Amino acid sequence: MADRYRCILLFGAPGTGKGTQGQLLGERDGFVHLATGDIFRSLDKETELGRKFVHYSSRGELVPNDLTIQLWQEYVKGMIADGRYDPESDILLLDGMPRSLPQAEMLDGLLQPLAIIHLTVPNIDEMVKRMKLRAEKEGRHDDADENVIRNRFDVYNRETAPVLGHFDKRLVIDIDAIGTIEEVFERAVAAVDSVRV
Ligand code: ADP
């Protein structure tokens, strides 16, 4: 058995397109895309965990670390059990994990990051614009309100950005996230393929 999950971490502020790029990359052979936000959104809103998710995400806050890690680990075990993910042969493309230093520390023994794809944008306004568009298209409650969006950036800077410093600098590949989905995807594929070789 592989002792740690080989993975590529998708990194970037809210609105940089991690979800879109992760999904596209996940269609490539040997990669399995897993977004923590998707796991949370698939929860039944009537369960206690589902209610907690709505409570935190509607304010732009992170769900508490212990809960998140427990749910995430159970979810990955389920993926292994039903054959969606094979740790021996697949590389996990992780979006939204780890998203804080405590999460990174809790997963140290479990993850083997091969690279960190860091999507970068020059300014916040570009991202706010994208997120409002997304809110209209997808009906996401956490993107509809400008104050919540701003708080998500604050939380990103305070809790998530420091996670980059937890890992070996040589793993980080910066990618310009400005351009069409196809243009950014080309850059992302080049980065991912350089890892696989
Ligand atoms: P975005 O990347 O645009 O913030 P996500 O779909 O990744 O959107 O996440 C939506 C919400 O889910 C977050 O605002 C947060 O409340 C919760 N969430 C996602 N990943 C994590 C995580 N690793 N730890 C805690 N909360 C998380």
mmCIF file with all atom_site columns, C-alpha atoms and ligand atoms in Angstrom:
data_model
loop_
_atom_site.group_PDB
_atom_site.id
_atom_site.type_symbol
_atom_site.label_atom_id
_atom_site.label_alt_id
_atom_site.label_comp_id
_atom_site.label_asym_id
_atom_site.label_entity_id
_atom_site.label_seq_id
_atom_site.pdbx_PDB_ins_code
_atom_site.Cartn_x
_atom_site.Cartn_y
_atom_site.Cartn_z
_atom_site.occupancy
_atom_site.B_iso_or_equiv
_atom_site.pdbx_formal_charge
_atom_site.auth_seq_id
_atom_site.auth_comp_id
_atom_site.auth_asym_id
_atom_site.auth_atom_id
_atom_site.pdbx_PDB_model_num
ATOM   1   C CA  . MET A 1 1   ? 0.000   0.000  0.000   1.00 0.00 ? 1   MET A CA  1
ATOM   2   C CA  . ALA A 1 2   ? 1.140   3.533  -0.736  1.00 0.00 ? 2   ALA A CA  1
ATOM   3   C CA  . ASP A 1 3   ? 1.887   4.993  2.675   1.00 0.00 ? 3   ASP A CA  1
ATOM   4   C CA  . ARG A 1 4   ? 0.968   8.558  1.737   1.00 0.00 ? 4   ARG A CA  1
ATOM   5   C CA  . TYR A 1 5   ? -1.377  10.026 -0.868  1.00 0.00 ? 5   TYR A CA  1
ATOM   6   C CA  . ARG A 1 6   ? 0.600   11.466 -3.765  1.00 0.00 ? 6   ARG A CA  1
ATOM   7   C CA  . CYS A 1 7   ? -1.017  14.781 -4.577  1.00 0.00 ? 7   CYS A CA  1
ATOM   8   C CA  . ILE A 1 8   ? -0.845  18.109 -6.327  1.00 0.00 ? 8   ILE A CA  1
ATOM   9   C CA  . LEU A 1 9   ? -2.186  21.001 -4.291  1.00 0.00 ? 9   LEU A CA  1
ATOM   10  C CA  . LEU A 1 10  ? -4.184  23.662 -6.105  1.00 0.00 ? 10  LEU A CA  1
ATOM   11  C CA  . PHE A 1 11  ? -3.611  26.945 -4.429  1.00 0.00 ? 11  PHE A CA  1
ATOM   12  C CA  . GLY A 1 12  ? -4.916  30.451 -4.947  1.00 0.00 ? 12  GLY A CA  1
ATOM   13  C CA  . ALA A 1 13  ? -7.215  33.106 -3.514  1.00 0.00 ? 13  ALA A CA  1
ATOM   14  C CA  . PRO A 1 14  ? -10.993 32.758 -3.901  1.00 0.00 ? 14  PRO A CA  1
ATOM   15  C CA  . GLY A 1 15  ? -12.062 33.390 -7.484  1.00 0.00 ? 15  GLY A CA  1
ATOM   16  C CA  . THR A 1 16  ? -8.758  32.508 -9.153  1.00 0.00 ? 16  THR A CA  1
ATOM   17  C CA  . GLY A 1 17  ? -10.348 29.527 -10.891 1.00 0.00 ? 17  GLY A CA  1
ATOM   18  C CA  . LYS A 1 18  ? -8.980  26.615 -8.873  1.00 0.00 ? 18  LYS A CA  1
ATOM   19  C CA  . GLY A 1 19  ? -12.269 24.737 -9.092  1.00 0.00 ? 19  GLY A CA  1
ATOM   20  C CA  . THR A 1 20  ? -12.574 25.101 -12.864 1.00 0.00 ? 20  THR A CA  1
ATOM   21  C CA  . GLN A 1 21  ? -8.968  24.191 -13.543 1.00 0.00 ? 21  GLN A CA  1
ATOM   22  C CA  . GLY A 1 22  ? -9.022  21.336 -11.023 1.00 0.00 ? 22  GLY A CA  1
ATOM   23  C CA  . GLN A 1 23  ? -12.072 19.813 -12.677 1.00 0.00 ? 23  GLN A CA  1
ATOM   24  C CA  . LEU A 1 24  ? -10.481 20.016 -16.130 1.00 0.00 ? 24  LEU A CA  1
ATOM   25  C CA  . LEU A 1 25  ? -7.174  18.586 -14.908 1.00 0.00 ? 25  LEU A CA  1
ATOM   26  C CA  . GLY A 1 26  ? -9.070  15.809 -13.139 1.00 0.00 ? 26  GLY A CA  1
ATOM   27  C CA  . GLU A 1 27  ? -10.307 14.537 -16.502 1.00 0.00 ? 27  GLU A CA  1
ATOM   28  C CA  . ARG A 1 28  ? -6.758  13.564 -17.404 1.00 0.00 ? 28  ARG A CA  1
ATOM   29  C CA  . ASP A 1 29  ? -5.683  9.947  -16.915 1.00 0.00 ? 29  ASP A CA  1
ATOM   30  C CA  . GLY A 1 30  ? -4.127  9.181  -13.586 1.00 0.00 ? 30  GLY A CA  1
ATOM   31  C CA  . PHE A 1 31  ? -5.538  12.236 -11.825 1.00 0.00 ? 31  PHE A CA  1
ATOM   32  C CA  . VAL A 1 32  ? -8.410  12.435 -9.387  1.00 0.00 ? 32  VAL A CA  1
ATOM   33  C CA  . HIS A 1 33  ? -9.845  15.837 -8.523  1.00 0.00 ? 33  HIS A CA  1
ATOM   34  C CA  . LEU A 1 34  ? -11.146 16.462 -5.011  1.00 0.00 ? 34  LEU A CA  1
ATOM   35  C CA  . ALA A 1 35  ? -12.481 19.837 -3.842  1.00 0.00 ? 35  ALA A CA  1
ATOM   36  C CA  . THR A 1 36  ? -13.251 20.200 -0.155  1.00 0.00 ? 36  THR A CA  1
ATOM   37  C CA  . GLY A 1 37  ? -15.911 22.826 -0.927  1.00 0.00 ? 37  GLY A CA  1
ATOM   38  C CA  . ASP A 1 38  ? -17.722 20.247 -3.095  1.00 0.00 ? 38  ASP A CA  1
ATOM   39  C CA  . ILE A 1 39  ? -17.693 17.711 -0.255  1.00 0.00 ? 39  ILE A CA  1
ATOM   40  C CA  . PHE A 1 40  ? -19.241 20.307 2.046   1.00 0.00 ? 40  PHE A CA  1
ATOM   41  C CA  . ARG A 1 41  ? -21.828 21.380 -0.525  1.00 0.00 ? 41  ARG A CA  1
ATOM   42  C CA  . SER A 1 42  ? -22.912 17.763 -1.014  1.00 0.00 ? 42  SER A CA  1
ATOM   43  C CA  . LEU A 1 43  ? -23.879 17.445 2.662   1.00 0.00 ? 43  LEU A CA  1
ATOM   44  C CA  . ASP A 1 44  ? -27.530 17.284 3.598   1.00 0.00 ? 44  ASP A CA  1
ATOM   45  C CA  . LYS A 1 45  ? -28.285 20.772 4.970   1.00 0.00 ? 45  LYS A CA  1
ATOM   46  C CA  . GLU A 1 46  ? -30.526 19.246 7.643   1.00 0.00 ? 46  GLU A CA  1
ATOM   47  C CA  . THR A 1 47  ? -27.698 17.329 9.315   1.00 0.00 ? 47  THR A CA  1
ATOM   48  C CA  . GLU A 1 48  ? -25.669 18.960 12.061  1.00 0.00 ? 48  GLU A CA  1
ATOM   49  C CA  . LEU A 1 49  ? -22.539 19.066 9.899   1.00 0.00 ? 49  LEU A CA  1
ATOM   50  C CA  . GLY A 1 50  ? -24.524 20.458 6.968   1.00 0.00 ? 50  GLY A CA  1
ATOM   51  C CA  . ARG A 1 51  ? -25.885 23.233 9.177   1.00 0.00 ? 51  ARG A CA  1
ATOM   52  C CA  . LYS A 1 52  ? -22.402 24.024 10.475  1.00 0.00 ? 52  LYS A CA  1
ATOM   53  C CA  . PHE A 1 53  ? -21.111 24.328 6.931   1.00 0.00 ? 53  PHE A CA  1
ATOM   54  C CA  . VAL A 1 54  ? -23.825 26.839 6.043   1.00 0.00 ? 54  VAL A CA  1
ATOM   55  C CA  . HIS A 1 55  ? -23.157 28.733 9.277   1.00 0.00 ? 55  HIS A CA  1
ATOM   56  C CA  . TYR A 1 56  ? -19.452 29.243 8.548   1.00 0.00 ? 56  TYR A CA  1
ATOM   57  C CA  . SER A 1 57  ? -19.384 29.472 4.769   1.00 0.00 ? 57  SER A CA  1
ATOM   58  C CA  . SER A 1 58  ? -22.183 32.048 4.611   1.00 0.00 ? 58  SER A CA  1
ATOM   59  C CA  . ARG A 1 59  ? -19.910 34.314 6.669   1.00 0.00 ? 59  ARG A CA  1
ATOM   60  C CA  . GLY A 1 60  ? -16.874 33.541 4.529   1.00 0.00 ? 60  GLY A CA  1
ATOM   61  C CA  . GLU A 1 61  ? -15.240 31.656 7.420   1.00 0.00 ? 61  GLU A CA  1
ATOM   62  C CA  . LEU A 1 62  ? -13.506 28.288 7.416   1.00 0.00 ? 62  LEU A CA  1
ATOM   63  C CA  . VAL A 1 63  ? -15.263 25.320 8.982   1.00 0.00 ? 63  VAL A CA  1
ATOM   64  C CA  . PRO A 1 64  ? -13.350 24.284 12.171  1.00 0.00 ? 64  PRO A CA  1
ATOM   65  C CA  . ASN A 1 65  ? -10.222 22.267 11.421  1.00 0.00 ? 65  ASN A CA  1
ATOM   66  C CA  . ASP A 1 66  ? -10.997 19.061 13.335  1.00 0.00 ? 66  ASP A CA  1
ATOM   67  C CA  . LEU A 1 67  ? -14.413 18.680 11.749  1.00 0.00 ? 67  LEU A CA  1
ATOM   68  C CA  . THR A 1 68  ? -13.054 19.423 8.299   1.00 0.00 ? 68  THR A CA  1
ATOM   69  C CA  . ILE A 1 69  ? -10.165 16.977 8.517   1.00 0.00 ? 69  ILE A CA  1
ATOM   70  C CA  . GLN A 1 70  ? -12.367 14.215 9.870   1.00 0.00 ? 70  GLN A CA  1
ATOM   71  C CA  . LEU A 1 71  ? -14.959 14.658 7.125   1.00 0.00 ? 71  LEU A CA  1
ATOM   72  C CA  . TRP A 1 72  ? -12.269 14.889 4.450   1.00 0.00 ? 72  TRP A CA  1
ATOM   73  C CA  . GLN A 1 73  ? -10.458 11.751 5.594   1.00 0.00 ? 73  GLN A CA  1
ATOM   74  C CA  . GLU A 1 74  ? -13.689 9.780  5.712   1.00 0.00 ? 74  GLU A CA  1
ATOM   75  C CA  . TYR A 1 75  ? -14.554 11.000 2.243   1.00 0.00 ? 75  TYR A CA  1
ATOM   76  C CA  . VAL A 1 76  ? -11.192 9.896  0.808   1.00 0.00 ? 76  VAL A CA  1
ATOM   77  C CA  . LYS A 1 77  ? -11.544 6.480  2.438   1.00 0.00 ? 77  LYS A CA  1
ATOM   78  C CA  . GLY A 1 78  ? -14.948 6.186  0.754   1.00 0.00 ? 78  GLY A CA  1
ATOM   79  C CA  . MET A 1 79  ? -13.408 7.066  -2.603  1.00 0.00 ? 79  MET A CA  1
ATOM   80  C CA  . ILE A 1 80  ? -10.801 4.347  -2.146  1.00 0.00 ? 80  ILE A CA  1
ATOM   81  C CA  . ALA A 1 81  ? -13.435 1.815  -1.054  1.00 0.00 ? 81  ALA A CA  1
ATOM   82  C CA  . ASP A 1 82  ? -15.658 2.417  -4.070  1.00 0.00 ? 82  ASP A CA  1
ATOM   83  C CA  . GLY A 1 83  ? -12.777 2.533  -6.536  1.00 0.00 ? 83  GLY A CA  1
ATOM   84  C CA  . ARG A 1 84  ? -12.923 6.212  -7.498  1.00 0.00 ? 84  ARG A CA  1
ATOM   85  C CA  . TYR A 1 85  ? -9.403  6.733  -6.204  1.00 0.00 ? 85  TYR A CA  1
ATOM   86  C CA  . ASP A 1 86  ? -6.489  4.293  -6.166  1.00 0.00 ? 86  ASP A CA  1
ATOM   87  C CA  . PRO A 1 87  ? -3.600  5.614  -4.050  1.00 0.00 ? 87  PRO A CA  1
ATOM   88  C CA  . GLU A 1 88  ? -1.196  3.223  -5.792  1.00 0.00 ? 88  GLU A CA  1
ATOM   89  C CA  . SER A 1 89  ? -1.647  4.674  -9.241  1.00 0.00 ? 89  SER A CA  1
ATOM   90  C CA  . ASP A 1 90  ? -3.583  7.971  -9.031  1.00 0.00 ? 90  ASP A CA  1
ATOM   91  C CA  . ILE A 1 91  ? -2.456  11.450 -8.142  1.00 0.00 ? 91  ILE A CA  1
ATOM   92  C CA  . LEU A 1 92  ? -4.953  13.479 -6.109  1.00 0.00 ? 92  LEU A CA  1
ATOM   93  C CA  . LEU A 1 93  ? -5.590  17.041 -7.274  1.00 0.00 ? 93  LEU A CA  1
ATOM   94  C CA  . LEU A 1 94  ? -6.550  18.782 -4.071  1.00 0.00 ? 94  LEU A CA  1
ATOM   95  C CA  . ASP A 1 95  ? -8.526  21.999 -4.034  1.00 0.00 ? 95  ASP A CA  1
ATOM   96  C CA  . GLY A 1 96  ? -9.191  23.502 -0.619  1.00 0.00 ? 96  GLY A CA  1
ATOM   97  C CA  . MET A 1 97  ? -7.005  21.151 1.383   1.00 0.00 ? 97  MET A CA  1
ATOM   98  C CA  . PRO A 1 98  ? -5.048  22.018 3.448   1.00 0.00 ? 98  PRO A CA  1
ATOM   99  C CA  . ARG A 1 99  ? -6.496  25.460 3.936   1.00 0.00 ? 99  ARG A CA  1
ATOM   100 C CA  . SER A 1 100 ? -4.920  26.449 7.251   1.00 0.00 ? 100 SER A CA  1
ATOM   101 C CA  . LEU A 1 101 ? -1.638  25.696 9.011   1.00 0.00 ? 101 LEU A CA  1
ATOM   102 C CA  . PRO A 1 102 ? -3.246  23.338 11.558  1.00 0.00 ? 102 PRO A CA  1
ATOM   103 C CA  . GLN A 1 103 ? -4.797  21.375 8.673   1.00 0.00 ? 103 GLN A CA  1
ATOM   104 C CA  . ALA A 1 104 ? -1.418  21.183 6.919   1.00 0.00 ? 104 ALA A CA  1
ATOM   105 C CA  . GLU A 1 105 ? 0.143   19.855 10.119  1.00 0.00 ? 105 GLU A CA  1
ATOM   106 C CA  . MET A 1 106 ? -2.632  17.328 10.681  1.00 0.00 ? 106 MET A CA  1
ATOM   107 C CA  . LEU A 1 107 ? -2.132  15.963 7.164   1.00 0.00 ? 107 LEU A CA  1
ATOM   108 C CA  . ASP A 1 108 ? 1.671   15.909 7.179   1.00 0.00 ? 108 ASP A CA  1
ATOM   109 C CA  . GLY A 1 109 ? 1.855   12.162 7.664   1.00 0.00 ? 109 GLY A CA  1
ATOM   110 C CA  . LEU A 1 110 ? -0.841  11.473 5.104   1.00 0.00 ? 110 LEU A CA  1
ATOM   111 C CA  . LEU A 1 111 ? -0.033  13.659 2.097   1.00 0.00 ? 111 LEU A CA  1
ATOM   112 C CA  . GLN A 1 112 ? 2.941   13.517 -0.208  1.00 0.00 ? 112 GLN A CA  1
ATOM   113 C CA  . PRO A 1 113 ? 2.738   16.749 -2.243  1.00 0.00 ? 113 PRO A CA  1
ATOM   114 C CA  . LEU A 1 114 ? 4.477   16.489 -5.612  1.00 0.00 ? 114 LEU A CA  1
ATOM   115 C CA  . ALA A 1 115 ? 3.783   20.109 -6.526  1.00 0.00 ? 115 ALA A CA  1
ATOM   116 C CA  . ILE A 1 116 ? 1.752   23.108 -5.501  1.00 0.00 ? 116 ILE A CA  1
ATOM   117 C CA  . ILE A 1 117 ? 0.067   24.898 -8.359  1.00 0.00 ? 117 ILE A CA  1
ATOM   118 C CA  . HIS A 1 118 ? -0.348  28.470 -7.242  1.00 0.00 ? 118 HIS A CA  1
ATOM   119 C CA  . LEU A 1 119 ? -2.812  30.481 -9.332  1.00 0.00 ? 119 LEU A CA  1
ATOM   120 C CA  . THR A 1 120 ? -1.974  34.156 -9.114  1.00 0.00 ? 120 THR A CA  1
ATOM   121 C CA  . VAL A 1 121 ? -3.854  37.330 -10.063 1.00 0.00 ? 121 VAL A CA  1
ATOM   122 C CA  . PRO A 1 122 ? -2.550  40.885 -9.831  1.00 0.00 ? 122 PRO A CA  1
ATOM   123 C CA  . ASN A 1 123 ? -5.483  42.475 -7.990  1.00 0.00 ? 123 ASN A CA  1
ATOM   124 C CA  . ILE A 1 124 ? -8.526  41.770 -5.886  1.00 0.00 ? 124 ILE A CA  1
ATOM   125 C CA  . ASP A 1 125 ? -10.978 43.685 -8.101  1.00 0.00 ? 125 ASP A CA  1
ATOM   126 C CA  . GLU A 1 126 ? -10.537 41.165 -10.881 1.00 0.00 ? 126 GLU A CA  1
ATOM   127 C CA  . MET A 1 127 ? -11.492 38.386 -8.486  1.00 0.00 ? 127 MET A CA  1
ATOM   128 C CA  . VAL A 1 128 ? -14.459 40.187 -6.964  1.00 0.00 ? 128 VAL A CA  1
ATOM   129 C CA  . LYS A 1 129 ? -15.769 40.656 -10.502 1.00 0.00 ? 129 LYS A CA  1
ATOM   130 C CA  . ARG A 1 130 ? -15.387 36.961 -11.280 1.00 0.00 ? 130 ARG A CA  1
ATOM   131 C CA  . MET A 1 131 ? -17.018 35.897 -8.045  1.00 0.00 ? 131 MET A CA  1
ATOM   132 C CA  . LYS A 1 132 ? -20.092 38.044 -8.543  1.00 0.00 ? 132 LYS A CA  1
ATOM   133 C CA  . LEU A 1 133 ? -20.523 36.504 -11.983 1.00 0.00 ? 133 LEU A CA  1
ATOM   134 C CA  . ARG A 1 134 ? -20.181 33.047 -10.489 1.00 0.00 ? 134 ARG A CA  1
ATOM   135 C CA  . ALA A 1 135 ? -22.762 33.835 -7.795  1.00 0.00 ? 135 ALA A CA  1
ATOM   136 C CA  . GLU A 1 136 ? -25.255 34.751 -10.507 1.00 0.00 ? 136 GLU A CA  1
ATOM   137 C CA  . LYS A 1 137 ? -24.534 31.601 -12.496 1.00 0.00 ? 137 LYS A CA  1
ATOM   138 C CA  . GLU A 1 138 ? -24.355 29.055 -9.680  1.00 0.00 ? 138 GLU A CA  1
ATOM   139 C CA  . GLY A 1 139 ? -26.491 30.599 -6.980  1.00 0.00 ? 139 GLY A CA  1
ATOM   140 C CA  . ARG A 1 140 ? -23.758 30.350 -4.378  1.00 0.00 ? 140 ARG A CA  1
ATOM   141 C CA  . HIS A 1 141 ? -24.828 31.984 -1.137  1.00 0.00 ? 141 HIS A CA  1
ATOM   142 C CA  . ASP A 1 142 ? -21.212 32.740 -0.137  1.00 0.00 ? 142 ASP A CA  1
ATOM   143 C CA  . ASP A 1 143 ? -20.464 34.805 -3.239  1.00 0.00 ? 143 ASP A CA  1
ATOM   144 C CA  . ALA A 1 144 ? -23.561 36.955 -3.454  1.00 0.00 ? 144 ALA A CA  1
ATOM   145 C CA  . ASP A 1 145 ? -22.656 39.529 -0.823  1.00 0.00 ? 145 ASP A CA  1
ATOM   146 C CA  . GLU A 1 146 ? -19.670 41.810 -1.305  1.00 0.00 ? 146 GLU A CA  1
ATOM   147 C CA  . ASN A 1 147 ? -18.905 41.919 2.448   1.00 0.00 ? 147 ASN A CA  1
ATOM   148 C CA  . VAL A 1 148 ? -18.728 38.139 2.563   1.00 0.00 ? 148 VAL A CA  1
ATOM   149 C CA  . ILE A 1 149 ? -16.455 38.106 -0.480  1.00 0.00 ? 149 ILE A CA  1
ATOM   150 C CA  . ARG A 1 150 ? -14.131 40.624 1.201   1.00 0.00 ? 150 ARG A CA  1
ATOM   151 C CA  . ASN A 1 151 ? -14.090 38.526 4.354   1.00 0.00 ? 151 ASN A CA  1
ATOM   152 C CA  . ARG A 1 152 ? -13.142 35.469 2.314   1.00 0.00 ? 152 ARG A CA  1
ATOM   153 C CA  . PHE A 1 153 ? -10.091 37.349 1.040   1.00 0.00 ? 153 PHE A CA  1
ATOM   154 C CA  . ASP A 1 154 ? -9.159  38.333 4.592   1.00 0.00 ? 154 ASP A CA  1
ATOM   155 C CA  . VAL A 1 155 ? -9.520  34.732 5.736   1.00 0.00 ? 155 VAL A CA  1
ATOM   156 C CA  . TYR A 1 156 ? -7.439  33.606 2.776   1.00 0.00 ? 156 TYR A CA  1
ATOM   157 C CA  . ASN A 1 157 ? -4.634  36.037 3.586   1.00 0.00 ? 157 ASN A CA  1
ATOM   158 C CA  . ARG A 1 158 ? -4.730  35.284 7.288   1.00 0.00 ? 158 ARG A CA  1
ATOM   159 C CA  . GLU A 1 159 ? -5.271  31.510 7.378   1.00 0.00 ? 159 GLU A CA  1
ATOM   160 C CA  . THR A 1 160 ? -4.594  29.995 3.966   1.00 0.00 ? 160 THR A CA  1
ATOM   161 C CA  . ALA A 1 161 ? -1.721  31.969 2.416   1.00 0.00 ? 161 ALA A CA  1
ATOM   162 C CA  . PRO A 1 162 ? 0.657   30.927 5.271   1.00 0.00 ? 162 PRO A CA  1
ATOM   163 C CA  . VAL A 1 163 ? 0.118   27.285 4.244   1.00 0.00 ? 163 VAL A CA  1
ATOM   164 C CA  . LEU A 1 164 ? 2.366   27.923 1.218   1.00 0.00 ? 164 LEU A CA  1
ATOM   165 C CA  . GLY A 1 165 ? 5.278   28.507 3.599   1.00 0.00 ? 165 GLY A CA  1
ATOM   166 C CA  . HIS A 1 166 ? 4.688   25.138 5.266   1.00 0.00 ? 166 HIS A CA  1
ATOM   167 C CA  . PHE A 1 167 ? 5.915   23.252 2.205   1.00 0.00 ? 167 PHE A CA  1
ATOM   168 C CA  . ASP A 1 168 ? 9.232   23.118 0.369   1.00 0.00 ? 168 ASP A CA  1
ATOM   169 C CA  . LYS A 1 169 ? 9.496   26.279 -1.779  1.00 0.00 ? 169 LYS A CA  1
ATOM   170 C CA  . ARG A 1 170 ? 10.749  24.211 -4.700  1.00 0.00 ? 170 ARG A CA  1
ATOM   171 C CA  . LEU A 1 171 ? 7.349   22.539 -4.990  1.00 0.00 ? 171 LEU A CA  1
ATOM   172 C CA  . VAL A 1 172 ? 5.550   25.803 -5.746  1.00 0.00 ? 172 VAL A CA  1
ATOM   173 C CA  . ILE A 1 173 ? 4.721   26.537 -9.398  1.00 0.00 ? 173 ILE A CA  1
ATOM   174 C CA  . ASP A 1 174 ? 3.230   30.018 -9.927  1.00 0.00 ? 174 ASP A CA  1
ATOM   175 C CA  . ILE A 1 175 ? 0.717   30.263 -12.745 1.00 0.00 ? 175 ILE A CA  1
ATOM   176 C CA  . ASP A 1 176 ? -0.806  33.454 -14.100 1.00 0.00 ? 176 ASP A CA  1
ATOM   177 C CA  . ALA A 1 177 ? -4.571  33.009 -13.656 1.00 0.00 ? 177 ALA A CA  1
ATOM   178 C CA  . ILE A 1 178 ? -5.523  35.879 -15.953 1.00 0.00 ? 178 ILE A CA  1
ATOM   179 C CA  . GLY A 1 179 ? -6.773  34.832 -19.383 1.00 0.00 ? 179 GLY A CA  1
ATOM   180 C CA  . THR A 1 180 ? -9.432  32.555 -20.794 1.00 0.00 ? 180 THR A CA  1
ATOM   181 C CA  . ILE A 1 181 ? -10.147 29.200 -19.140 1.00 0.00 ? 181 ILE A CA  1
ATOM   182 C CA  . GLU A 1 182 ? -8.348  27.531 -22.052 1.00 0.00 ? 182 GLU A CA  1
ATOM   183 C CA  . GLU A 1 183 ? -5.276  29.741 -21.732 1.00 0.00 ? 183 GLU A CA  1
ATOM   184 C CA  . VAL A 1 184 ? -4.942  29.136 -18.019 1.00 0.00 ? 184 VAL A CA  1
ATOM   185 C CA  . PHE A 1 185 ? -5.607  25.426 -18.545 1.00 0.00 ? 185 PHE A CA  1
ATOM   186 C CA  . GLU A 1 186 ? -2.695  25.209 -20.996 1.00 0.00 ? 186 GLU A CA  1
ATOM   187 C CA  . ARG A 1 187 ? -0.384  26.651 -18.350 1.00 0.00 ? 187 ARG A CA  1
ATOM   188 C CA  . ALA A 1 188 ? -1.784  24.324 -15.702 1.00 0.00 ? 188 ALA A CA  1
ATOM   189 C CA  . VAL A 1 189 ? -1.356  21.244 -17.903 1.00 0.00 ? 189 VAL A CA  1
ATOM   190 C CA  . ALA A 1 190 ? 2.251   22.168 -18.614 1.00 0.00 ? 190 ALA A CA  1
ATOM   191 C CA  . ALA A 1 191 ? 2.861   22.460 -14.870 1.00 0.00 ? 191 ALA A CA  1
ATOM   192 C CA  . VAL A 1 192 ? 1.151   19.179 -14.048 1.00 0.00 ? 192 VAL A CA  1
ATOM   193 C CA  . ASP A 1 193 ? 2.937   17.291 -16.817 1.00 0.00 ? 193 ASP A CA  1
ATOM   194 C CA  . SER A 1 194 ? 6.297   18.594 -15.661 1.00 0.00 ? 194 SER A CA  1
ATOM   195 C CA  . VAL A 1 195 ? 5.525   16.955 -12.322 1.00 0.00 ? 195 VAL A CA  1
ATOM   196 C CA  . ARG A 1 196 ? 4.469   13.620 -13.735 1.00 0.00 ? 196 ARG A CA  1
ATOM   197 C CA  . VAL A 1 197 ? 7.564   13.122 -15.896 1.00 0.00 ? 197 VAL A CA  1
HETATM 198 P P1  . ADP B 2 .   ? -13.663 29.135 -2.514  1.00 0.00 ? 1   ADP B P1  1
HETATM 199 O O1  . ADP B 2 .   ? -12.368 28.493 -2.913  1.00 0.00 ? 1   ADP B O1  1
HETATM 200 O O2  . ADP B 2 .   ? -14.227 29.979 -3.593  1.00 0.00 ? 1   ADP B O2  1
HETATM 201 O O3  . ADP B 2 .   ? -13.581 29.815 -1.188  1.00 0.00 ? 1   ADP B O3  1
HETATM 202 P P2  . ADP B 2 .   ? -14.728 26.540 -1.809  1.00 0.00 ? 1   ADP B P2  1
HETATM 203 O O4  . ADP B 2 .   ? -15.775 25.839 -2.575  1.00 0.00 ? 1   ADP B O4  1
HETATM 204 O O5  . ADP B 2 .   ? -13.349 25.990 -1.857  1.00 0.00 ? 1   ADP B O5  1
HETATM 205 O O6  . ADP B 2 .   ? -14.768 28.028 -2.305  1.00 0.00 ? 1   ADP B O6  1
HETATM 206 O O7  . ADP B 2 .   ? -15.156 26.612 -0.266  1.00 0.00 ? 1   ADP B O7  1
HETATM 207 C C1  . ADP B 2 .   ? -16.410 27.052 0.162   1.00 0.00 ? 1   ADP B C1  1
HETATM 208 C C2  . ADP B 2 .   ? -16.454 27.081 1.686   1.00 0.00 ? 1   ADP B C2  1
HETATM 209 O O8  . ADP B 2 .   ? -16.247 25.760 2.211   1.00 0.00 ? 1   ADP B O8  1
HETATM 210 C C3  . ADP B 2 .   ? -15.356 27.917 2.365   1.00 0.00 ? 1   ADP B C3  1
HETATM 211 O O9  . ADP B 2 .   ? -15.671 29.262 2.432   1.00 0.00 ? 1   ADP B O9  1
HETATM 212 C C4  . ADP B 2 .   ? -15.284 27.254 3.733   1.00 0.00 ? 1   ADP B C4  1
HETATM 213 O O10 . ADP B 2 .   ? -16.314 27.694 4.583   1.00 0.00 ? 1   ADP B O10 1
HETATM 214 C C5  . ADP B 2 .   ? -15.511 25.792 3.428   1.00 0.00 ? 1   ADP B C5  1
HETATM 215 N N1  . ADP B 2 .   ? -14.221 25.092 3.243   1.00 0.00 ? 1   ADP B N1  1
HETATM 216 C C6  . ADP B 2 .   ? -13.715 24.602 2.077   1.00 0.00 ? 1   ADP B C6  1
HETATM 217 N N2  . ADP B 2 .   ? -12.526 23.987 2.289   1.00 0.00 ? 1   ADP B N2  1
HETATM 218 C C7  . ADP B 2 .   ? -12.268 24.107 3.621   1.00 0.00 ? 1   ADP B C7  1
HETATM 219 C C8  . ADP B 2 .   ? -11.210 23.683 4.484   1.00 0.00 ? 1   ADP B C8  1
HETATM 220 N N3  . ADP B 2 .   ? -10.134 23.002 4.041   1.00 0.00 ? 1   ADP B N3  1
HETATM 221 N N4  . ADP B 2 .   ? -11.296 24.000 5.806   1.00 0.00 ? 1   ADP B N4  1
HETATM 222 C C9  . ADP B 2 .   ? -12.338 24.637 6.295   1.00 0.00 ? 1   ADP B C9  1
HETATM 223 N N5  . ADP B 2 .   ? -13.376 25.073 5.558   1.00 0.00 ? 1   ADP B N5  1
HETATM 224 C C10 . ADP B 2 .   ? -13.360 24.803 4.235   1.00 0.00 ? 1   ADP B C10 1
#
